[in-house]
mmCIF file of C-alpha atoms in Angstrom:
data_model
loop_
_atom_site.group_PDB
_atom_site.id
_atom_site.type_symbol
_atom_site.label_atom_id
_atom_site.label_comp_id
_atom_site.label_asym_id
_atom_site.label_seq_id
_atom_site.Cartn_x
_atom_site.Cartn_y
_atom_site.Cartn_z
ATOM 1 C CA MET A 1 -7.129 61.120 32.630
ATOM 2 C CA ARG A 2 -3.640 59.924 33.295
ATOM 3 C CA SER A 3 -1.936 58.306 30.335
ATOM 4 C CA TYR A 4 0.580 55.521 30.747
ATOM 5 C CA GLY A 5 3.514 55.198 28.451
ATOM 6 C CA LEU A 6 5.011 51.817 27.368
ATOM 7 C CA VAL A 7 8.612 51.488 28.481
ATOM 8 C CA VAL A 8 10.739 49.507 25.987
ATOM 9 C CA SER A 9 14.089 48.108 27.031
ATOM 10 C CA ARG A 10 16.937 49.208 24.760
ATOM 11 C CA ARG A 11 19.438 46.615 25.910
ATOM 12 C CA PRO A 12 21.236 45.097 22.917
ATOM 13 C CA THR A 13 20.471 41.443 22.132
ATOM 14 C CA LEU A 14 23.470 39.137 22.384
ATOM 15 C CA LYS A 15 23.640 36.727 19.432
ATOM 16 C CA VAL A 16 25.211 33.357 20.145
ATOM 17 C CA TYR A 17 27.313 31.722 17.424
ATOM 18 C CA ASN A 18 28.541 28.177 17.316
ATOM 19 C CA VAL A 19 32.227 27.352 16.797
ATOM 20 C CA ALA A 20 31.870 26.833 13.039
ATOM 21 C CA GLU A 21 30.608 30.386 12.612
ATOM 22 C CA VAL A 22 33.621 32.078 14.213
ATOM 23 C CA ASP A 23 37.112 32.060 12.702
ATOM 24 C CA PRO A 24 40.314 31.807 14.827
ATOM 25 C CA LEU A 25 40.570 35.609 15.134
ATOM 26 C CA GLY A 26 37.161 35.825 16.682
ATOM 27 C CA GLN A 27 35.488 37.270 13.571
ATOM 28 C CA VAL A 28 32.073 36.040 12.555
ATOM 29 C CA ASN A 29 32.183 33.646 9.554
ATOM 30 C CA GLN A 30 29.316 35.085 7.548
ATOM 31 C CA VAL A 31 29.362 32.191 5.051
ATOM 32 C CA ALA A 32 28.687 29.675 7.822
ATOM 33 C CA VAL A 33 25.830 31.833 9.117
ATOM 34 C CA GLU A 34 24.244 32.003 5.680
ATOM 35 C CA GLU A 35 24.609 28.231 5.177
ATOM 36 C CA LYS A 36 22.890 27.660 8.496
ATOM 37 C CA LYS A 37 19.968 29.764 7.275
ATOM 38 C CA LYS A 38 19.696 27.699 4.101
ATOM 39 C CA VAL A 39 19.623 24.378 5.977
ATOM 40 C CA PRO A 40 17.355 24.948 8.971
ATOM 41 C CA GLY A 41 17.493 21.339 10.124
ATOM 42 C CA ARG A 42 17.478 18.112 8.246
ATOM 43 C CA LYS A 43 17.999 17.980 4.519
ATOM 44 C CA ALA A 44 14.837 18.330 2.426
ATOM 45 C CA GLU A 45 13.686 15.200 0.560
ATOM 46 C CA SER A 46 14.344 15.395 -3.175
ATOM 47 C CA ASP A 47 11.519 14.900 -5.678
ATOM 48 C CA ALA A 48 13.089 11.675 -6.916
ATOM 49 C CA ALA A 49 13.367 10.297 -3.375
ATOM 50 C CA ARG A 50 9.772 11.234 -2.657
ATOM 51 C CA ARG A 51 8.537 9.504 -5.833
ATOM 52 C CA GLU A 52 10.499 6.369 -4.983
ATOM 53 C CA ARG A 53 9.188 6.324 -1.414
ATOM 54 C CA GLU A 54 5.602 6.723 -2.617
ATOM 55 C CA ALA A 55 6.065 4.022 -5.278
ATOM 56 C CA ALA A 56 7.569 1.600 -2.752
ATOM 57 C CA ASN A 57 4.396 1.950 -0.643
ATOM 58 C CA GLU A 58 1.828 1.911 -3.415
ATOM 59 C CA ILE A 59 -0.807 -0.814 -3.386
ATOM 60 C CA PHE A 60 -2.772 -1.588 -6.539
ATOM 61 C CA ARG A 61 -6.368 -2.797 -6.370
ATOM 62 C CA GLY A 62 -9.551 -3.179 -8.378
ATOM 63 C CA LYS A 63 -9.616 -1.304 -11.661
ATOM 64 C CA ASP A 64 -5.964 -0.362 -11.345
ATOM 65 C CA ILE A 65 -5.327 -3.731 -13.018
ATOM 66 C CA VAL A 66 -6.502 -4.928 -16.442
ATOM 67 C CA ILE A 67 -6.187 -8.597 -17.346
ATOM 68 C CA LEU A 68 -5.664 -8.900 -21.102
ATOM 69 C CA THR A 69 -6.483 -12.097 -23.006
ATOM 70 C CA GLY A 70 -5.503 -12.303 -26.674
ATOM 71 C CA TYR A 71 -7.028 -15.048 -28.782
ATOM 72 C CA ARG A 72 -7.415 -16.067 -32.443
ATOM 73 C CA SER A 73 -10.953 -17.044 -33.405
ATOM 74 C CA GLU A 74 -13.321 -18.431 -30.812
ATOM 75 C CA THR A 75 -12.380 -21.971 -29.943
ATOM 76 C CA ASN A 76 -12.957 -24.211 -26.967
ATOM 77 C CA ARG A 77 -9.558 -23.150 -25.639
ATOM 78 C CA SER A 78 -10.219 -19.424 -25.931
ATOM 79 C CA ASP A 79 -13.692 -19.831 -24.402
ATOM 80 C CA MET A 80 -12.178 -21.595 -21.376
ATOM 81 C CA ALA A 81 -9.464 -18.936 -21.017
ATOM 82 C CA ILE A 82 -11.919 -16.046 -21.188
ATOM 83 C CA LYS A 83 -14.303 -17.698 -18.695
ATOM 84 C CA ASN A 84 -11.399 -18.411 -16.317
ATOM 85 C CA ARG A 85 -10.036 -14.782 -16.329
ATOM 86 C CA GLN A 86 -13.508 -13.168 -16.294
ATOM 87 C CA GLU A 87 -14.512 -15.028 -13.130
ATOM 88 C CA TYR A 88 -11.202 -14.198 -11.458
ATOM 89 C CA ALA A 89 -11.414 -10.520 -12.451
ATOM 90 C CA GLU A 90 -14.983 -10.250 -11.115
ATOM 91 C CA LEU A 91 -13.930 -11.753 -7.805
ATOM 92 C CA HIS A 92 -11.266 -9.115 -7.201
ATOM 93 C CA GLY A 93 -12.798 -6.162 -9.003
ATOM 94 C CA TYR A 94 -10.234 -6.142 -11.802
ATOM 95 C CA ILE A 95 -11.027 -5.414 -15.437
ATOM 96 C CA HIS A 96 -10.837 -8.284 -17.929
ATOM 97 C CA HIS A 97 -10.389 -7.358 -21.586
ATOM 98 C CA ALA A 98 -10.321 -9.876 -24.433
ATOM 99 C CA ILE A 99 -9.028 -9.023 -27.941
ATOM 100 C CA ASP A 100 -9.306 -11.121 -31.102
ATOM 101 C CA LEU A 101 -5.751 -10.823 -32.400
ATOM 102 C CA SER A 102 -6.814 -11.516 -36.006
ATOM 103 C CA LYS A 103 -7.893 -7.871 -36.194
ATOM 104 C CA TYR A 104 -4.187 -6.960 -36.464
ATOM 105 C CA ASP A 105 -3.338 -9.363 -39.290
ATOM 106 C CA ALA A 106 -3.608 -6.663 -41.974
ATOM 107 C CA GLN A 107 -0.836 -4.722 -40.233
ATOM 108 C CA ASN A 108 1.611 -7.619 -40.697
ATOM 109 C CA HIS A 109 3.105 -6.849 -37.303
ATOM 110 C CA PRO A 110 5.713 -9.280 -35.913
ATOM 111 C CA CYS A 111 4.170 -9.200 -32.407
ATOM 112 C CA ASP A 112 0.439 -8.657 -32.035
ATOM 113 C CA LYS A 113 0.833 -8.729 -28.257
ATOM 114 C CA ILE A 114 2.493 -5.309 -28.402
ATOM 115 C CA LEU A 115 -0.422 -3.900 -30.402
ATOM 116 C CA ALA A 116 -2.935 -5.439 -28.016
ATOM 117 C CA VAL A 117 -1.202 -4.025 -24.940
ATOM 118 C CA ARG A 118 -0.999 -0.528 -26.499
ATOM 119 C CA GLU A 119 -4.678 -0.612 -27.452
ATOM 120 C CA THR A 120 -5.628 -1.688 -23.951
ATOM 121 C CA LYS A 121 -3.580 1.077 -22.381
ATOM 122 C CA LYS A 122 -5.382 3.647 -24.484
ATOM 123 C CA LYS A 123 -8.835 2.169 -23.742
ATOM 124 C CA PHE A 124 -8.319 1.997 -19.976
ATOM 125 C CA LYS A 125 -6.448 5.246 -19.306
ATOM 126 C CA ASP A 126 -6.941 5.110 -15.541
ATOM 127 C CA SER A 127 -5.376 1.657 -15.204
ATOM 128 C CA LYS A 128 -1.955 1.205 -13.549
ATOM 129 C CA TRP A 129 -0.978 -2.256 -14.836
ATOM 130 C CA ILE A 130 -1.839 -4.401 -17.880
ATOM 131 C CA TRP A 131 -1.408 -8.158 -17.341
ATOM 132 C CA TRP A 132 -0.994 -10.105 -20.577
ATOM 133 C CA LEU A 133 -1.785 -13.812 -20.136
ATOM 134 C CA ASP A 134 -1.681 -16.251 -23.081
ATOM 135 C CA GLU A 135 -4.839 -18.238 -23.706
ATOM 136 C CA ASP A 136 -3.008 -21.539 -23.034
ATOM 137 C CA SER A 137 -2.601 -20.617 -19.337
ATOM 138 C CA ILE A 138 -5.087 -21.188 -16.508
ATOM 139 C CA ILE A 139 -5.449 -19.197 -13.285
ATOM 140 C CA MET A 140 -5.441 -21.882 -10.587
ATOM 141 C CA ASN A 141 -5.628 -20.051 -7.282
ATOM 142 C CA PRO A 142 -8.390 -17.402 -7.051
ATOM 143 C CA SER A 143 -7.268 -16.382 -3.569
ATOM 144 C CA VAL A 144 -4.203 -14.632 -5.036
ATOM 145 C CA ASP A 145 -4.650 -10.856 -4.974
ATOM 146 C CA LEU A 146 -2.465 -9.262 -7.625
ATOM 147 C CA GLY A 147 -1.970 -6.046 -5.683
ATOM 148 C CA GLN A 148 -0.939 -7.839 -2.483
ATOM 149 C CA HIS A 149 0.769 -11.018 -3.693
ATOM 150 C CA VAL A 150 2.351 -10.038 -7.033
ATOM 151 C CA LEU A 151 2.682 -6.286 -7.587
ATOM 152 C CA ASN A 152 3.296 -5.437 -3.941
ATOM 153 C CA PRO A 153 6.833 -3.871 -3.851
ATOM 154 C CA ASP A 154 7.782 -5.936 -0.801
ATOM 155 C CA VAL A 155 6.853 -9.154 -2.624
ATOM 156 C CA LEU A 156 8.638 -8.223 -5.817
ATOM 157 C CA ILE A 157 11.864 -7.465 -3.978
ATOM 158 C CA LYS A 158 11.846 -11.000 -2.562
ATOM 159 C CA LYS A 159 10.812 -12.767 -5.776
ATOM 160 C CA ILE A 160 13.244 -11.149 -8.190
ATOM 161 C CA ALA A 161 15.795 -13.576 -9.653
ATOM 162 C CA TYR A 162 18.921 -11.721 -8.560
ATOM 163 C CA ASN A 163 22.284 -12.629 -10.125
ATOM 164 C CA ASP A 164 20.721 -14.867 -12.816
ATOM 165 C CA ASN A 165 21.973 -14.515 -16.349
ATOM 166 C CA ILE A 166 19.369 -13.336 -18.839
ATOM 167 C CA ARG A 167 19.094 -16.447 -20.987
ATOM 168 C CA ASN A 168 19.754 -15.478 -24.551
ATOM 169 C CA VAL A 169 19.299 -17.946 -27.436
ATOM 170 C CA ASP A 170 20.596 -15.348 -29.864
ATOM 171 C CA ALA A 171 23.968 -15.390 -28.071
ATOM 172 C CA ASN A 172 24.103 -19.197 -27.876
ATOM 173 C CA PHE A 173 24.216 -18.787 -24.092
ATOM 174 C CA GLN A 174 27.863 -17.654 -24.143
ATOM 175 C CA VAL A 175 28.554 -15.986 -20.813
ATOM 176 C CA ALA A 176 30.474 -13.130 -22.418
ATOM 177 C CA ASP A 177 27.439 -12.264 -24.532
ATOM 178 C CA VAL A 178 24.781 -12.630 -21.845
ATOM 179 C CA ALA A 179 24.004 -9.855 -19.388
ATOM 180 C CA THR A 180 23.757 -10.666 -15.724
ATOM 181 C CA TYR A 181 20.470 -9.521 -14.260
ATOM 182 C CA LEU A 182 20.264 -7.256 -11.214
ATOM 183 C CA GLN A 183 22.870 -8.041 -8.572
ATOM 184 C CA HIS A 184 21.483 -6.035 -5.646
ATOM 185 C CA LYS A 185 18.032 -5.122 -4.381
ATOM 186 C CA THR A 186 18.941 -1.455 -4.539
ATOM 187 C CA GLU A 187 19.141 -1.637 -8.365
ATOM 188 C CA ILE A 188 15.341 -1.889 -8.672
ATOM 189 C CA MET A 189 13.585 1.464 -8.647
ATOM 190 C CA HIS A 190 9.877 0.986 -7.965
ATOM 191 C CA SER A 191 9.047 4.424 -9.395
ATOM 192 C CA LYS A 192 10.683 3.411 -12.685
ATOM 193 C CA LEU A 193 9.369 -0.164 -12.858
ATOM 194 C CA GLY A 194 7.852 -0.730 -16.308
ATOM 195 C CA MET A 195 7.559 -4.545 -16.654
ATOM 196 C CA VAL A 196 7.290 -7.734 -14.584
ATOM 197 C CA ILE A 197 8.177 -10.958 -16.410
ATOM 198 C CA THR A 198 9.723 -14.407 -15.953
ATOM 199 C CA GLN A 199 12.127 -16.500 -17.973
ATOM 200 C CA ASP A 200 12.115 -20.187 -18.837
ATOM 201 C CA LEU A 201 14.873 -22.551 -19.945
ATOM 202 C CA LEU A 202 15.361 -20.778 -23.274
ATOM 203 C CA SER A 203 14.701 -17.096 -22.794
ATOM 204 C CA LEU A 204 12.331 -14.494 -21.341
ATOM 205 C CA ASP A 205 8.860 -15.950 -21.192
ATOM 206 C CA THR A 206 6.284 -13.721 -22.881
ATOM 207 C CA ASN A 207 3.332 -16.001 -22.051
ATOM 208 C CA SER A 208 2.636 -13.952 -18.911
ATOM 209 C CA PHE A 209 3.906 -10.466 -18.164
ATOM 210 C CA PHE A 210 2.828 -7.163 -16.626
ATOM 211 C CA VAL A 211 3.375 -3.759 -18.285
ATOM 212 C CA ARG A 212 2.938 -0.540 -16.335
ATOM 213 C CA SER A 213 0.366 1.855 -17.775
ATOM 214 C CA GLN A 214 0.987 5.600 -18.107
ATOM 215 C CA ASN A 215 4.653 4.980 -17.372
ATOM 216 C CA ALA A 216 7.613 6.103 -19.472
ATOM 217 C CA TYR A 217 9.615 2.956 -18.765
ATOM 218 C CA GLY A 218 6.727 0.704 -19.780
ATOM 219 C CA ASP A 219 6.321 2.708 -23.004
ATOM 220 C CA MET A 220 10.048 2.582 -23.808
ATOM 221 C CA ILE A 221 10.197 -1.191 -23.294
ATOM 222 C CA LEU A 222 7.314 -1.682 -25.739
ATOM 223 C CA ASP A 223 8.809 0.720 -28.287
ATOM 224 C CA LEU A 224 12.267 -0.821 -28.246
ATOM 225 C CA TRP A 225 10.849 -4.358 -28.214
ATOM 226 C CA GLU A 226 8.925 -3.485 -31.381
ATOM 227 C CA GLU A 227 11.977 -1.793 -32.945
ATOM 228 C CA ASN A 228 14.157 -4.860 -32.406
ATOM 229 C CA LEU A 229 11.477 -7.165 -33.775
ATOM 230 C CA LYS A 230 11.272 -5.161 -36.964
ATOM 231 C CA ALA A 231 15.034 -4.909 -37.463
ATOM 232 C CA LYS A 232 15.958 -6.455 -40.818
ATOM 233 C CA ASP A 233 19.417 -7.587 -39.709
ATOM 234 C CA ARG A 234 18.121 -9.807 -36.888
ATOM 235 C CA ASP A 235 17.862 -13.573 -37.299
ATOM 236 C CA TYR A 236 16.177 -14.574 -34.086
ATOM 237 C CA MET A 237 15.494 -18.172 -33.133
ATOM 238 C CA ARG A 238 12.454 -17.061 -31.103
ATOM 239 C CA PRO A 239 11.757 -13.527 -32.337
ATOM 240 C CA GLU A 240 9.198 -12.471 -29.717
ATOM 241 C CA GLN A 241 11.367 -13.513 -26.780
ATOM 242 C CA ASP A 242 14.899 -12.908 -28.091
ATOM 243 C CA SER A 243 14.133 -9.401 -29.293
ATOM 244 C CA LEU A 244 13.015 -8.466 -25.759
ATOM 245 C CA VAL A 245 16.190 -10.031 -24.385
ATOM 246 C CA ARG A 246 18.223 -7.758 -26.658
ATOM 247 C CA VAL A 247 16.400 -4.714 -25.285
ATOM 248 C CA LEU A 248 17.330 -5.542 -21.691
ATOM 249 C CA VAL A 249 20.885 -6.595 -22.558
ATOM 250 C CA ASN A 250 21.605 -3.320 -24.390
ATOM 251 C CA HIS A 251 19.733 -0.859 -22.203
ATOM 252 C CA ARG A 252 20.846 -0.931 -18.587
ATOM 253 C CA ARG A 253 18.229 1.515 -17.385
ATOM 254 C CA LEU A 254 15.419 -0.564 -18.806
ATOM 255 C CA LYS A 255 16.941 -3.680 -17.254
ATOM 256 C CA ALA A 256 16.713 -1.915 -13.881
ATOM 257 C CA GLY A 257 13.109 -1.028 -14.769
ATOM 258 C CA THR A 258 12.191 -4.662 -15.368
ATOM 259 C CA ALA A 259 11.481 -7.162 -12.597
ATOM 260 C CA ILE A 260 12.420 -10.674 -13.755
ATOM 261 C CA VAL A 261 10.722 -12.765 -11.104
ATOM 262 C CA GLN A 262 10.726 -16.435 -10.194
ATOM 263 C CA GLN A 263 8.560 -18.359 -12.596
ATOM 264 C CA GLU A 264 6.087 -19.794 -10.120
ATOM 265 C CA LEU A 265 4.909 -16.296 -9.143
ATOM 266 C CA ILE A 266 2.944 -15.646 -12.353
ATOM 267 C CA ASN A 267 3.730 -18.437 -14.833
ATOM 268 C CA ALA A 268 4.462 -21.908 -13.405
ATOM 269 C CA GLY A 269 4.868 -24.555 -16.081
ATOM 270 C CA ILE A 270 4.246 -28.252 -16.263
ATOM 271 C CA ARG A 271 7.168 -30.682 -16.097
ATOM 272 C CA ASP A 272 8.364 -30.242 -19.634
ATOM 273 C CA ILE A 273 11.045 -28.616 -21.752
ATOM 274 C CA GLY A 274 9.687 -25.124 -21.192
ATOM 275 C CA THR A 275 10.532 -24.889 -17.492
ATOM 276 C CA VAL A 276 13.744 -24.654 -15.520
ATOM 277 C CA GLY A 277 14.680 -24.860 -11.842
ATOM 278 C CA PRO A 278 12.837 -26.094 -8.736
ATOM 279 C CA ASN A 279 10.538 -23.061 -8.661
ATOM 280 C CA SER A 280 9.425 -23.383 -12.281
ATOM 281 C CA PHE A 281 7.068 -26.354 -12.091
ATOM 282 C CA TYR A 282 3.471 -25.967 -11.008
ATOM 283 C CA ARG A 283 2.829 -27.038 -7.435
ATOM 284 C CA LYS A 284 -0.342 -26.968 -5.363
ATOM 285 C CA GLY A 285 -1.142 -23.404 -4.377
ATOM 286 C CA ASP A 286 0.651 -21.714 -7.313
ATOM 287 C CA PHE A 287 -1.203 -18.935 -9.043
ATOM 288 C CA VAL A 288 -1.037 -19.817 -12.750
ATOM 289 C CA VAL A 289 -0.142 -22.907 -14.761
ATOM 290 C CA GLN A 290 0.822 -22.531 -18.400
ATOM 291 C CA PHE A 291 0.717 -25.186 -21.122
ATOM 292 C CA SER A 292 2.624 -23.319 -23.809
ATOM 293 C CA SER A 293 5.102 -26.183 -24.303
ATOM 294 C CA CYS A 294 2.182 -28.463 -25.242
ATOM 295 C CA ARG A 295 2.638 -27.406 -28.827
ATOM 296 C CA TYR A 296 5.921 -29.371 -28.811
ATOM 297 C CA ASN A 297 4.772 -32.405 -26.838
ATOM 298 C CA ASP A 298 1.964 -34.757 -27.861
ATOM 299 C CA MET A 299 1.541 -36.163 -24.346
ATOM 300 C CA CYS A 300 1.266 -32.677 -22.940
ATOM 301 C CA MET A 301 -1.421 -31.877 -25.504
ATOM 302 C CA VAL A 302 -3.432 -34.864 -24.331
ATOM 303 C CA VAL A 303 -3.130 -33.606 -20.766
ATOM 304 C CA TRP A 304 -4.353 -30.148 -21.839
ATOM 305 C CA ASN A 305 -7.390 -31.531 -23.697
ATOM 306 C CA ILE A 306 -8.413 -33.754 -20.765
ATOM 307 C CA LEU A 307 -7.380 -31.681 -17.777
ATOM 308 C CA ALA A 308 -7.911 -28.054 -18.772
ATOM 309 C CA PRO A 309 -11.733 -28.176 -18.888
ATOM 310 C CA LYS A 310 -11.769 -29.894 -15.497
ATOM 311 C CA LEU A 311 -9.449 -27.272 -14.041
ATOM 312 C CA VAL A 312 -11.566 -24.391 -15.289
ATOM 313 C CA ASN A 313 -14.745 -25.973 -13.886
ATOM 314 C CA GLU A 314 -13.082 -26.716 -10.562
ATOM 315 C CA PHE A 315 -11.817 -23.158 -10.443
ATOM 316 C CA GLY A 316 -15.355 -21.837 -10.846
ATOM 317 C CA LYS A 317 -16.471 -23.722 -7.720
ATOM 318 C CA GLN A 318 -13.860 -22.087 -5.525
ATOM 319 C CA PHE A 319 -15.125 -18.526 -5.471
ATOM 320 C CA SER A 320 -17.225 -18.748 -2.334
ATOM 321 C CA THR A 321 -14.176 -19.695 -0.275
ATOM 322 C CA LYS A 322 -11.404 -18.335 -2.516
ATOM 323 C CA GLY A 323 -9.777 -21.714 -2.249
ATOM 324 C CA GLU A 324 -7.298 -23.271 -4.634
ATOM 325 C CA VAL A 325 -7.833 -25.962 -7.258
ATOM 326 C CA GLU A 326 -7.078 -29.369 -5.745
ATOM 327 C CA VAL A 327 -5.141 -30.698 -8.703
ATOM 328 C CA VAL A 328 -1.403 -31.371 -8.965
ATOM 329 C CA LEU A 329 0.138 -31.569 -12.424
ATOM 330 C CA ASN A 330 2.944 -34.049 -12.893
ATOM 331 C CA VAL A 331 3.414 -34.725 -16.596
#
C-alpha cells in the first residue's frame, strides 16, 4: 500500500506591525506590542462601573419593599393608618409591618424611628427598601407603584431638588453654615444610594423617608444619625430632623448617597406652616398627604378629625380601578 506524506510549507510568516510598534530606526517597539496584547480591544468595564450600571437599571417590586408604620398605643388614628397602608401593600404585593413604638421606651432612645427601621431590616432580610411613614399621613393614590414611580432611578434623577440649600435650623439658615445639596445629576450614585427623603420649610422631613436595606450607605446614615442625636453638646431645635441635617452637611459622601426629592413625590403637605414651595402642597393625584403640622394648628386638627376617616374609606373603594381619591385639600 502506498503511503502519502503530508507536505508542510516552511515559508516564514510575515508579521505586520502598526506604526506605533516600530521606532524611527525600523526596530520593533516591544513595549507597544505587549501593551497591545494587554488591551485586545475596548477597555474592560470596572467593577464599580458595572455595579453602577446595574443599580441604574434595577427595578424594585413586591417584597423588595417594606412599608413601616410606627404607632403609640392603638387609637383611631393608628387604626386608620394601619388599614390604609395594609390595603395599599396588599394591592402591590409589598410587605406592611406595624410596630408599637412604646416597646422602645425603656431604652430611652432619642429617636425610636431608628430602632424601628433597624428591627425591620433584621426581620425582613431579603427586602431592598424600608419605607417609614408616620401615622399622621395617608396614602391617597393607590395607583402609584413605588418601584416604578418613586424608586425608579430615572424618576429619582428628575425629582431630586438640585441646587437647593439643605435647610438647617441649627445654623439659623445662614448661607455660610448651610450646605448646598447636589449640584449635578452625576453626583448621585445609584449603587451607593442609602436614603430618599424630602425637606419642608424648616428642615429635612422625617415623616416619610426610604432607607435602603442591606446597604452600607443606609447603615452609615442610621448610625451617624443616632450618634448625632445622642451627642451631649448638641442643642437642637428639632432634634430628630436637625441631627440628620448635620450628618449630611458634614459627610459629603453620605450627602451624595441621599436623594432629597421634591416634597409632593412622597410627602405632600396641606397648606400650612410645614410646607414650602409650589410642589409641597397636596394636589389631586399626589401619592401621600401628611398632617404632621396639625399638632400646631387647631383648624388643621379639625380637618384631620373630619376628613381623615373619609379619605381612608374613599381610598378603600378605589382598589378595583386603582384610581385616586377624589378629594382636594385646601386648608
